[in-house]
Structures are given as C-alpha cells and as structure tokens.
Coordinates of C-alpha atoms and ligand atoms in Angstrom, one line a residue:
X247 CA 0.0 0.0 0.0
X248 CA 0.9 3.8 -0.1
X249 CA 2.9 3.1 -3.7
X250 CA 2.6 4.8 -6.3
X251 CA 2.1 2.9 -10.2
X252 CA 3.5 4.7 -12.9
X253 CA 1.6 5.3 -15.9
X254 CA 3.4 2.2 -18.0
X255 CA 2.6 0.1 -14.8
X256 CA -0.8 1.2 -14.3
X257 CA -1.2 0.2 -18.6
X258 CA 0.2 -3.1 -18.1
X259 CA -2.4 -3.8 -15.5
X260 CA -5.7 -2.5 -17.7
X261 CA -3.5 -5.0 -20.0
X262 CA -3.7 -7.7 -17.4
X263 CA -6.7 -7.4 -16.7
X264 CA -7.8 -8.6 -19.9
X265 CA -6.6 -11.9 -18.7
X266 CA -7.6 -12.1 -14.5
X267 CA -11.2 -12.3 -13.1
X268 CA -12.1 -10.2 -10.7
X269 CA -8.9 -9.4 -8.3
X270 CA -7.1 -7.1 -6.4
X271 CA -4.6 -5.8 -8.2
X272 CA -1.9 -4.0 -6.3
X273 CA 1.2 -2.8 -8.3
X274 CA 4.3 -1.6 -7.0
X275 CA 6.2 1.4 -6.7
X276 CA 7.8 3.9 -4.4
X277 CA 5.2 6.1 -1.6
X278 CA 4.2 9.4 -3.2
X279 CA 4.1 12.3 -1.2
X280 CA 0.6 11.9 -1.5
X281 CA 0.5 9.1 0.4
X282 CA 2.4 9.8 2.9
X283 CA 0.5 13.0 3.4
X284 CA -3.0 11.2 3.7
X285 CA -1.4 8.6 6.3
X286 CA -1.8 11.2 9.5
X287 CA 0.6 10.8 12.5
X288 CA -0.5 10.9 16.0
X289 CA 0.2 13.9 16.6
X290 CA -2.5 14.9 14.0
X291 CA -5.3 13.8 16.8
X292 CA -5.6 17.6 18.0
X293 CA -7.0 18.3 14.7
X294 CA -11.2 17.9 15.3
X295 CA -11.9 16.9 11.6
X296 CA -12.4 13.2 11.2
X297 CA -11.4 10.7 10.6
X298 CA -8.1 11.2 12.0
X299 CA -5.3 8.5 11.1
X300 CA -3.5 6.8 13.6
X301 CA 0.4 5.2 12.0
X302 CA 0.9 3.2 15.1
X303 CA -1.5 0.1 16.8
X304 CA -0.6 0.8 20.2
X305 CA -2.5 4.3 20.1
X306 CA -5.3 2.1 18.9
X307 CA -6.6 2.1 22.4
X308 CA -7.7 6.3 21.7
X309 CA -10.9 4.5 19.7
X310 CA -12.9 3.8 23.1
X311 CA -15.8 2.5 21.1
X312 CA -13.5 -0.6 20.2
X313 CA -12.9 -3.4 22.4
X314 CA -9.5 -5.2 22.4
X315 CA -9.8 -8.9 22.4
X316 CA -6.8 -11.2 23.6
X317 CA -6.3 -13.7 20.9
X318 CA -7.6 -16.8 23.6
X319 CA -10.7 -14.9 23.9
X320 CA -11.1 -14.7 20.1
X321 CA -9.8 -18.7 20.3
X322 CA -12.8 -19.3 22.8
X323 CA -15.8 -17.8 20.4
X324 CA -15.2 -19.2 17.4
X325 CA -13.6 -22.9 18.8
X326 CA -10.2 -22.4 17.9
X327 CA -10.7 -21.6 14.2
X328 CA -13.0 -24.4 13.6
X329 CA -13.5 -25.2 10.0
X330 CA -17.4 -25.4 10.4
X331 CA -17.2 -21.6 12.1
X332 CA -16.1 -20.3 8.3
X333 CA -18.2 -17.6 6.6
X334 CA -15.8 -17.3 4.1
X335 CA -12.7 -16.1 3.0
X336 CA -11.1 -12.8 1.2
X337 CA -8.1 -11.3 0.3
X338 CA -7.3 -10.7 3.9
X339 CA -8.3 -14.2 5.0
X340 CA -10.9 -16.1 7.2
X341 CA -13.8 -15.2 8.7
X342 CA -15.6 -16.8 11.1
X343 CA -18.6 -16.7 13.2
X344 CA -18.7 -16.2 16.8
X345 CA -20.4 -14.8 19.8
X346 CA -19.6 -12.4 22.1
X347 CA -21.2 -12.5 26.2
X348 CA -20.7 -12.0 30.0
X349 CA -18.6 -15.8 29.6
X350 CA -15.9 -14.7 27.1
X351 CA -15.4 -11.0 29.6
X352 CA -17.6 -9.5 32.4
X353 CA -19.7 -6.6 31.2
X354 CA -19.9 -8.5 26.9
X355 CA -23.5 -7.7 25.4
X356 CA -24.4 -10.9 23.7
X357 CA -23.7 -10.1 20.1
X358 CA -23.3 -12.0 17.4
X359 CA -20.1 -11.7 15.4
X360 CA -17.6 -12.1 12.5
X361 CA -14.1 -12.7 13.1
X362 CA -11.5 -12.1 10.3
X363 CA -8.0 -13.3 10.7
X364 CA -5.3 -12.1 8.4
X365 CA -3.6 -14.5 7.0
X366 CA 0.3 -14.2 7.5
X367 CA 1.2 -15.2 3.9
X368 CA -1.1 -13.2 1.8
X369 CA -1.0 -9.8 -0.2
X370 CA -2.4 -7.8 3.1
X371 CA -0.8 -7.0 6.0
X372 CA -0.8 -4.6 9.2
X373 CA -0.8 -1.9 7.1
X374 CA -4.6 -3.0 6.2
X375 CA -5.5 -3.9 9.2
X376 CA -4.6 -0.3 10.5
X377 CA -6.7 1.6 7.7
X378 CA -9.8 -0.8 8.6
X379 CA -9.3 -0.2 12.4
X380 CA -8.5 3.6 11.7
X381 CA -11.6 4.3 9.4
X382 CA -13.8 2.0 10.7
X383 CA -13.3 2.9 14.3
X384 CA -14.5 6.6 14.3
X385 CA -17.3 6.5 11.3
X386 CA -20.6 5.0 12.3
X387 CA -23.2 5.2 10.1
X388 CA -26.6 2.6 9.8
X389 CA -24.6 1.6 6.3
X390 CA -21.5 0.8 7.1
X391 CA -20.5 -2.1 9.0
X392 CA -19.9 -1.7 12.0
X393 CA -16.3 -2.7 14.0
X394 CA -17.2 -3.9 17.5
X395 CA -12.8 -4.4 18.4
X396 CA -9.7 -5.8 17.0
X397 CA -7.0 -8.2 18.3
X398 CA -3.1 -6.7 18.2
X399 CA -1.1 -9.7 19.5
X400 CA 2.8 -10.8 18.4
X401 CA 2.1 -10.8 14.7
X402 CA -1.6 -11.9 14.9
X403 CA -4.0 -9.1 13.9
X404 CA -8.0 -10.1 14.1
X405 CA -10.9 -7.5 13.4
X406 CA -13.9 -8.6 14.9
X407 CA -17.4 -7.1 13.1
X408 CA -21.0 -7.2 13.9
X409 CA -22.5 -10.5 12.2
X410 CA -24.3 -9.5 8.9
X411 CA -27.1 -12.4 9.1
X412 CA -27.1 -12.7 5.1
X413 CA -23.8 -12.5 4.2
X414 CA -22.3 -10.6 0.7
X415 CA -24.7 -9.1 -1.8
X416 CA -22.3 -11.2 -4.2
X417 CA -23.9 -14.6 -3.0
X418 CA -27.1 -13.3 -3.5
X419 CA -27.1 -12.3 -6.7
X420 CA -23.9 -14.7 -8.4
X421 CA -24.8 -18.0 -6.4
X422 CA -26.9 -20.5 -8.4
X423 CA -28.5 -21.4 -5.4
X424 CA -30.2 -18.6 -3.9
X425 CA -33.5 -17.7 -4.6
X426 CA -33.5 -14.0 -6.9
X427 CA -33.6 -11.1 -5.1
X428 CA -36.8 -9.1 -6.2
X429 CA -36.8 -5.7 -7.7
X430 CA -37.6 -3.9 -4.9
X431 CA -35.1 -5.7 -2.7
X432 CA -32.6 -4.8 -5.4
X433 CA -33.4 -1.2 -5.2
X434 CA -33.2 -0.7 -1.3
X435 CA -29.6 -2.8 -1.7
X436 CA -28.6 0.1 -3.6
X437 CA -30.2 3.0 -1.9
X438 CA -28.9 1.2 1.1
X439 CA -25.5 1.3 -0.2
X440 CA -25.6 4.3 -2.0
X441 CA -26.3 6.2 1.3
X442 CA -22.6 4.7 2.9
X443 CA -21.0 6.1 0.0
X444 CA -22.4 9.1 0.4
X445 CA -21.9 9.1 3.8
X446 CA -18.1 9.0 3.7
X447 CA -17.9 11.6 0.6
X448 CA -19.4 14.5 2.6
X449 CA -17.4 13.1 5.7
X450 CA -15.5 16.3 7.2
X451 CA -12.5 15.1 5.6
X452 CA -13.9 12.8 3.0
X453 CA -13.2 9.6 2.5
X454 CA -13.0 7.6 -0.8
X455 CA -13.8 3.8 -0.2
X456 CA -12.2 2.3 -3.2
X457 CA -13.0 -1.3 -2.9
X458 CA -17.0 -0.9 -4.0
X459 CA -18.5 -3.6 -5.0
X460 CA -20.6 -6.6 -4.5
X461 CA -18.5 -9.2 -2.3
X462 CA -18.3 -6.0 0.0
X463 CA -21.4 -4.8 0.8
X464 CA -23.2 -7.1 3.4
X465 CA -26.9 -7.9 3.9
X466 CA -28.6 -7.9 7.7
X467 CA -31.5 -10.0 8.2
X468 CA -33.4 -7.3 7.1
X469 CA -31.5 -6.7 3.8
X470 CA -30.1 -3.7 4.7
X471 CA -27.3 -3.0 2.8
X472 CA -23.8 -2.1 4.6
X473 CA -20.2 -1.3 3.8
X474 CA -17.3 -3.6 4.7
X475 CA -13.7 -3.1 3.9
X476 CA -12.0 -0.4 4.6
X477 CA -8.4 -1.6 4.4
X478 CA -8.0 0.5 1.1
X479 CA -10.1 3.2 1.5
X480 CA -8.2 6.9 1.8
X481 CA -8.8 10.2 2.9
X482 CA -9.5 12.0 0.0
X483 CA -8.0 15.0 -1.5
X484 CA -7.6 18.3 0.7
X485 CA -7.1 22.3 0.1
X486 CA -6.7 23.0 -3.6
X487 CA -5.6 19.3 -4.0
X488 CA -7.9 17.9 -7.0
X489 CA -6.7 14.4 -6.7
X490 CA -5.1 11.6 -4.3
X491 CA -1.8 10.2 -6.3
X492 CA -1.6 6.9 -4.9
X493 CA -0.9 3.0 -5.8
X494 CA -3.6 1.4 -8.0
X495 CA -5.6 -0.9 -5.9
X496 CA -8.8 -2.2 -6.5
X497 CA -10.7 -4.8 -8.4
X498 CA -11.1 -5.6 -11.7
X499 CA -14.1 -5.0 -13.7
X500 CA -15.0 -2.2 -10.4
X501 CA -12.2 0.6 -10.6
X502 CA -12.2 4.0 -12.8
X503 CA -10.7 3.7 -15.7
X504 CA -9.0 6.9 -15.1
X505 CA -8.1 5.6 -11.9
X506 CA -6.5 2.7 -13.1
X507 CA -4.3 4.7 -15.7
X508 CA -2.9 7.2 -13.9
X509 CA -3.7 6.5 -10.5
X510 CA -5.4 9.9 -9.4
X511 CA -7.6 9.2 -7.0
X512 CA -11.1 10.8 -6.5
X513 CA -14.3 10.3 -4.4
X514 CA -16.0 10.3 -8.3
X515 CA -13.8 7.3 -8.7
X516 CA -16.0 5.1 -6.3
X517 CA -19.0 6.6 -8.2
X518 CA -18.1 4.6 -11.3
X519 CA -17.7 1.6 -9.1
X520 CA -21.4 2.2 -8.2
X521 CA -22.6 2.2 -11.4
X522 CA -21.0 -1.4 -12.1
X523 CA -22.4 -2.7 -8.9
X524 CA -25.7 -0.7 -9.7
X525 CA -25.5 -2.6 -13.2
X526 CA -25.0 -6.0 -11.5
X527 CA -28.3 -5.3 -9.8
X528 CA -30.2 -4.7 -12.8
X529 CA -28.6 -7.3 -14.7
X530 CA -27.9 -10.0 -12.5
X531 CA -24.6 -10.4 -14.0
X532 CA -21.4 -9.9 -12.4
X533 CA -19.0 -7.7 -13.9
X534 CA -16.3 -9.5 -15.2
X535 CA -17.8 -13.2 -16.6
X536 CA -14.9 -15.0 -18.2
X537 CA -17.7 -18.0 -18.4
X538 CA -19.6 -15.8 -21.2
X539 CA -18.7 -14.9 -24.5
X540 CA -15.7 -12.7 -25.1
X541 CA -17.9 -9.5 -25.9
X542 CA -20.1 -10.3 -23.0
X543 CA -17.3 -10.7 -20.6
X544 CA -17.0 -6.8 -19.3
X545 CA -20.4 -6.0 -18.3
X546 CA -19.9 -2.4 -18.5
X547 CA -18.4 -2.8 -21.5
X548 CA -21.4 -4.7 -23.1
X549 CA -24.1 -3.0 -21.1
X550 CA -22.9 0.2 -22.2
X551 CA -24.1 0.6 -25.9
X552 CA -27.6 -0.5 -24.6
X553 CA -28.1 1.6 -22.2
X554 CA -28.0 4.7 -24.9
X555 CA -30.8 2.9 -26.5
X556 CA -34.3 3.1 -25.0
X557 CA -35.2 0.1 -26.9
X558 CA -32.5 -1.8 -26.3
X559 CA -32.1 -1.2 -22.7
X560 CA -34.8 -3.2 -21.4
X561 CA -33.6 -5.8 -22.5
X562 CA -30.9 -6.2 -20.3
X563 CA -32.6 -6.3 -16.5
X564 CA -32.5 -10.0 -15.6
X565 CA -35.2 -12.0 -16.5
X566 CA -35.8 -13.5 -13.5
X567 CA -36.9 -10.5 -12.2
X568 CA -39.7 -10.9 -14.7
X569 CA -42.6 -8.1 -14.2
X570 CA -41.9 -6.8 -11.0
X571 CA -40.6 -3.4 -12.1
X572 CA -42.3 -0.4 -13.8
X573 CA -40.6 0.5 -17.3
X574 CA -40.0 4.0 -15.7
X575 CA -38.3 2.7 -12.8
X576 CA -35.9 0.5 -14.9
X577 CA -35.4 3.2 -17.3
X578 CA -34.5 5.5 -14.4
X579 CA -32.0 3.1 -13.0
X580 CA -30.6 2.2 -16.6
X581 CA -29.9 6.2 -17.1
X582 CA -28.5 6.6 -13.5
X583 CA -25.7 3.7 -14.2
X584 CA -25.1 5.5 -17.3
X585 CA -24.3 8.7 -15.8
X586 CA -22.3 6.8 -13.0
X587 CA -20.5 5.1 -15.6
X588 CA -19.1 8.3 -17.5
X589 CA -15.7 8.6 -18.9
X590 CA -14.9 11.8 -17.7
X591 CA -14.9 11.7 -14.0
X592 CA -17.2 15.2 -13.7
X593 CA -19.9 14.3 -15.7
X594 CA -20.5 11.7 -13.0
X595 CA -23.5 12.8 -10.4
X596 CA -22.3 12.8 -6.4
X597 CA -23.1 10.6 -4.5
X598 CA -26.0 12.3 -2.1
X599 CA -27.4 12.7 -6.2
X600 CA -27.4 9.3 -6.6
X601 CA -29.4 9.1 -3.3
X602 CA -31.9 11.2 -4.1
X603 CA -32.6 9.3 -7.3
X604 CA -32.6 6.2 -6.1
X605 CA -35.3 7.1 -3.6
X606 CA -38.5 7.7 -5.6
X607 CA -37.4 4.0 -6.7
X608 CA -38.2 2.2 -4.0
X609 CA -41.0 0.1 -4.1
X610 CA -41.2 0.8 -7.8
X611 CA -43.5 -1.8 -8.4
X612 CA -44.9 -3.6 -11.9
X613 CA -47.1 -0.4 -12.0
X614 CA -46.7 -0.2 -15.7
X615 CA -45.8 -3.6 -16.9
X616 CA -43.1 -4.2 -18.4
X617 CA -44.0 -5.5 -22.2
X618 CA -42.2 -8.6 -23.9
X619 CA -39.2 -7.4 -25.9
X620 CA -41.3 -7.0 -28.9
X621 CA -43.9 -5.1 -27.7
X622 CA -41.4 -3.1 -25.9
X623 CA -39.5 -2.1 -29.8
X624 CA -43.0 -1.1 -31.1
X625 CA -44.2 1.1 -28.2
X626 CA -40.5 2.6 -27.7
X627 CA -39.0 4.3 -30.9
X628 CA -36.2 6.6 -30.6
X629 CA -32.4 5.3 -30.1
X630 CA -30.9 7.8 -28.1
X631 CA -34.0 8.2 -25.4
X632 CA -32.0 5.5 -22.9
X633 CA -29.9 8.0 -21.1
X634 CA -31.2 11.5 -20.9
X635 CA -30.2 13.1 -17.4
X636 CA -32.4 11.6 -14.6
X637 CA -34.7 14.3 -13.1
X638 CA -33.7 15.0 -9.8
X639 CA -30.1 14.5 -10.4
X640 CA -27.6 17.6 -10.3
X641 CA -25.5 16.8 -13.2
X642 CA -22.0 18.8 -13.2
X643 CA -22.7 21.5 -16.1
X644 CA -22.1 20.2 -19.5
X645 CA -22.0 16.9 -18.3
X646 CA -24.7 15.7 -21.1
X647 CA -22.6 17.3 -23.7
X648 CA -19.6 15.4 -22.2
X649 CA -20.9 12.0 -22.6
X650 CA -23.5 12.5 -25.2
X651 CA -25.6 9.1 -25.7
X652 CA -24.0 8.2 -28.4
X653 CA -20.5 8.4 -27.3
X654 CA -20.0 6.0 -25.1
X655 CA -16.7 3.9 -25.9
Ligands
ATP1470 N1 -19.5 -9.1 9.2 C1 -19.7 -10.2 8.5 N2 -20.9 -10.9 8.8 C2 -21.1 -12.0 8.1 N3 -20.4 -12.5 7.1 C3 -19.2 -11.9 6.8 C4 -18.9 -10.7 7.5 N4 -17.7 -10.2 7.0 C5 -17.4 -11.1 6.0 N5 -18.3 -12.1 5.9 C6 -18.3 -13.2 5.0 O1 -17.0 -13.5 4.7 C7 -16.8 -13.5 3.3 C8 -15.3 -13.0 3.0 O2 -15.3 -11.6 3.3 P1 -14.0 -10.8 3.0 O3 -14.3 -9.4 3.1 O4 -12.8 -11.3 3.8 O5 -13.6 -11.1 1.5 P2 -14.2 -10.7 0.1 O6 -15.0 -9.4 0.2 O7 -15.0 -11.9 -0.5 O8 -13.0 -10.4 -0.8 P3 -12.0 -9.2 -0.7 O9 -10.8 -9.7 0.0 O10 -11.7 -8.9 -2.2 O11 -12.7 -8.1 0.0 C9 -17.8 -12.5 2.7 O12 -18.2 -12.8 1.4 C10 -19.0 -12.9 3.7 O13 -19.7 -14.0 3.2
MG1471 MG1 -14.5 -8.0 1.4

C-alpha cells in the first residue's frame, strides 16, 4: 500500500486485466508524497476533523468505542478456528462466526459476530489492518459495517465485526442457489449502499472507499445493505488538491478507468464503481464473466451501448426479475448507471445525487408492466432516449454534452 504505479505500470495492468477475473490488483512502486500525506501521525489527533489517522496500533486504544480482544478470547468464540465456524474467506483471510457475552469478559452484550483473521502469507498485511481499524473505528453510520474491536497480538492481527445475518450481496445475486432477489429488494440494496457512499464523501474530511463492489457490501436480516472493507479506503483530497496520487488498488471490472491509468484518486472514482455494482443489480450479471462470451465478458463494457438505447435497454434487467418493475423505474435506474458510468470523472453525479434518485425507486413496483421485448421495440422508438439526465439528479454542467448518448466507448 501507499505506492505509487507509474503510468506504464498502471497500462500493463488494464493490460492484465484482460486476462484475471475479478482481483485485487496491487502494483508496486515507491510512496508518493501523497501518500504519505493522507497517512496522518498521532500527533495529528488535536486536529477535530475526522477521521483522523492513527500510524501506530498501540495508540489504537484512543478509539474507546472498540474493544481489544486477547487472541484466547477470540480462540474461545469461534472454537479455535474451527472449520465449520467459516463464513468465508477474502483477500485478507478467514472469517468466522462467533459470539460475544458475559462468559468470554464480564460486562460483553451478547452479540453475534464475525471474526477475520489475516492470514500471515497473503497480499495484506498490518498496514490493512490499521486503515480498517483507523476508518472503521471513528465512522458510524446505519450503512457501514460496524467494528465492535480488534486483536493486536505478536504478529496476529484479528478484526472482529457485527455479524451481517445474510452475508455478501455477491452470494445473492452470483450464487446458483439462492432464490433471486426481487426488484424492490434490489433497489433498497442500492439505496442502502448508496447512502454509505455518500456518507463518507461528505465526511469532514472525505473519504474515498475504493474497494465498492458486490463481495463487499453485506446484507442484515433485514436486507439492509452495509459497507465492509475499509483496508483501502483513503482520505480524499484536501485544500486545492484535486486528486489523491496513490498506488492502483482495486478490483477488476469495479475501478475508474482513469483511476487505473494514472492513479489519481477521486471520491468520483467510487461513483463509477457504483454504477457497475448498480448494473449487476439490474442485470444479475457480475462484472467481469470469463464464463460468457468474449464481448459479453465486461459487463460495462457490453451493457454500455444499450443503455443509450431506450429500446435496447430493457432488454438487459435480468429475466428472473420478470414483471416486477415499472418500465419508468428501470429506465431510471438504466440512465443513472449510465451517468455513474461516464468517462470523464465530472460528468458523474455525487453521490447524495445518486441518493436522491434512487429514492423515488423504492418500491417501484410492476405499476406499468413491463412489455415482452417486442412489444417493448414497437411502443418505444427513438435510439438515443435511454440516457437523458435523470430528473432530480444535479448533473455537473455540460456533463450531457460530455458523454453524449451516443458516445460512449
Ligand atoms: N461481518 C460479517 N458478517 C457475516 N459474514 C461476513 C462478515 N464479513 C465477512 N463475511 C463473509 O466472509 C466473506 C469474505 O469476506 P472478505 O471481506 O474477507 O472477502 P471478500 O469481500 O470476499 O474479498 P476481498 O478480499 O476482495 O474483499 C464474505 O463474502 C461474507 O460471506
Ligand atoms: Mg470484502
């Protein structure tokens, strides 16, 4: 982390990814001053503005609403690691299930919970560990996840979470055996989620998440949608700065392509990482499908074209969401990927925009049916009426002009 890729790197990893699924992809370089600007020493705590960046674990303890575990305690909930206690596992390594109470410490509320363990010989380290514990032990916010303490011990480092009853949005939409989600779970998923973004953009000191996408956001019992992650996410730029210059991290198929080429980092970078996950939702496929045919493998890349044309636009929403939706409602969505998708980084909406349009979508029900594809050609002429600006949304000015329909490769 904190490297910077240089422009030939930061190529040979859009070429790279033409070959890899969806990873991580770190590259690696020297820290720019950048970096080492956003990474805030202790002695920056004076300053009120949040979220303020602690470089060194044992200061950890200044984040009172974290509990420190001992690693026997962590041992004791989830049965020493037992295999059957996996959730799952992720770049940083295993998580398991537990429980906290009054038998693991005196004064515990029983509380379910998730406990990942980095594992020693992968790409993350302390250094990810820190940035989760930093971030995610001074923002709270109903849709972000929420850190309930950590484990610091020798070279052991465990975060332990509040237990997200129905695991990643990714199993839910990419795993053959779960049941759909409906439409309007779909919508409140991305409300849900577009609401933590937002959140940490109009932060004090904001905060660009960089990681967004599907195997990140967790589900509740109740569906609601929150943020996990935070082990790359970075203050964002400050003063006159316009960007972050910082190492290309990410995943595949979900990072900016300006991003990705020249590593300048921008809270409108995670906006384009909301309109792949937004398209996921609406397609039901993931973003980057090396099981598909080549010019179906980047979704973005062969949802795009489509959603420029009204009649051609319906026609990607996942058919097994059948007729639950209203033609305006899926049209609204289709436009507000489109605009989250942009080239140019302005002509993206903010995030609190995408809130507000994603709002009047809930519980956008089969109101106005949604015709078979044929029907839908006849009663829908016109091939640039997919993606004229959403109402509601405050588009940057000029920002129609600087992704007409049309252009869009
Ligand atoms: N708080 C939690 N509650 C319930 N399940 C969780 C929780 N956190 C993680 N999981 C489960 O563990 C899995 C792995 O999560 P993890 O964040 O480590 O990896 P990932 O998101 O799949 O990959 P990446 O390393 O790229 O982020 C998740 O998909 C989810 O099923
Ligand atoms: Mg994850």
């Amino acid at each position: 982390m904190g490297n910077c890729g240089t422009r030939e790197e930061s190529t040979a990893v859009v070429a790279h990814s033409q070959a890899q699924q969806q990873h991580m992809f770190p590259l690696h370089g020297k820290n720019t001053p950048s970096d080492r600007k956003c990474n805030r020493s202790i002695s920056d705590l004076s300053d009120p503005s949040t979220p303020r960046i602690i470089e060194d674990s044992r200061n950890i303890s200044l984040y009172t609403n974290l509990i420190a575990f001992t690693l026997f305690e962590l041992e004791t909930i989830t049965k020493s690691f037992r295999s059957d206690y996996v959730l799952g596992e992720g770049g940083f390594g295993t998580v398991y299930k537990g429980y906290i109470d009054e038998n693991v410490r005196v004064g515990l509320k029983s509380l379910p919970v998730a406990v990942k363990v980095l594992n020693k010989d992968g790409h993350q380290g302390h250094r990810e560990w820190l940035t989760e514990v930093n971030f995610l032990g001074q923002l709270r916010h109903p849709n972000l996840v929420k850190l309930i303490g950590y484990c610091c011990e020798d070279d052991h480092r465990l975060l332990v979470y509040e237990f997200m009853f129905r695991g990643s949005l990714e199993n839910h939409l990419f795993r053959k055996t779960a049941a759909p989600l409906s439409w309007a779970t779909r919508m409140m998923i991305a409300l849900g989620a577009a609401k933590g973004l937002a959140f940490l953009h109009n932060a004090e000191r904001p905060v660009i998440y960089r990681d967004f996408k599907t195997s990140n956001i967790l589900l509740d019992s109740d569906y609601t949608a929150k943020l996990s992650d935070f082990g790359l996410a970075k203050v964002g730029p400050q003063g006159d700065e316009t960007h972050v210059s910082t190492r290309v991290m990410g995943t595949y198929g979900y990072a900016a392509p300006e991003y990705v080429m020249t590593g300048h980092l921008t809270a409108r970078s995670d906006v384009y990482s909301f309109g792949v996950v937004l398209l996921e939702l609406l397609t039901g496929r993931k973003a980057v499908d090396k099981t598909r045919p080549s010019k179906e493998q980047s979704l973005v890349d062969w949802v795009r074209p489509k959603l420029s044309d009204k009649r051609k636009l319906l026609q990607i929403i996942d058919p097994r969401l059948e007729s639950q939706y209203s033609i305006r409602a899926a049209q609204k969505a289709c436009s507000l990927a489109y605009y989250c998708l942009s080239q140019n980084p302005k002509a993206r909406p903010l995030m609190s925009d995408v809130v507000e349009t994603l709002e009047p979508l809930q519980g956008s029900g089969p109101s106005e049916r949604f015709p078979p594809p044929s029907a839908a050609h006849r009663r829908l002429p016109g091939s640039n009426a997919g993606c004229r600006p959403t109402p509601g949304v405050k588009y940057p000015p000029g920002a129609a002009a600087a992704v007409p329909p049309r252009r869009v490769r």
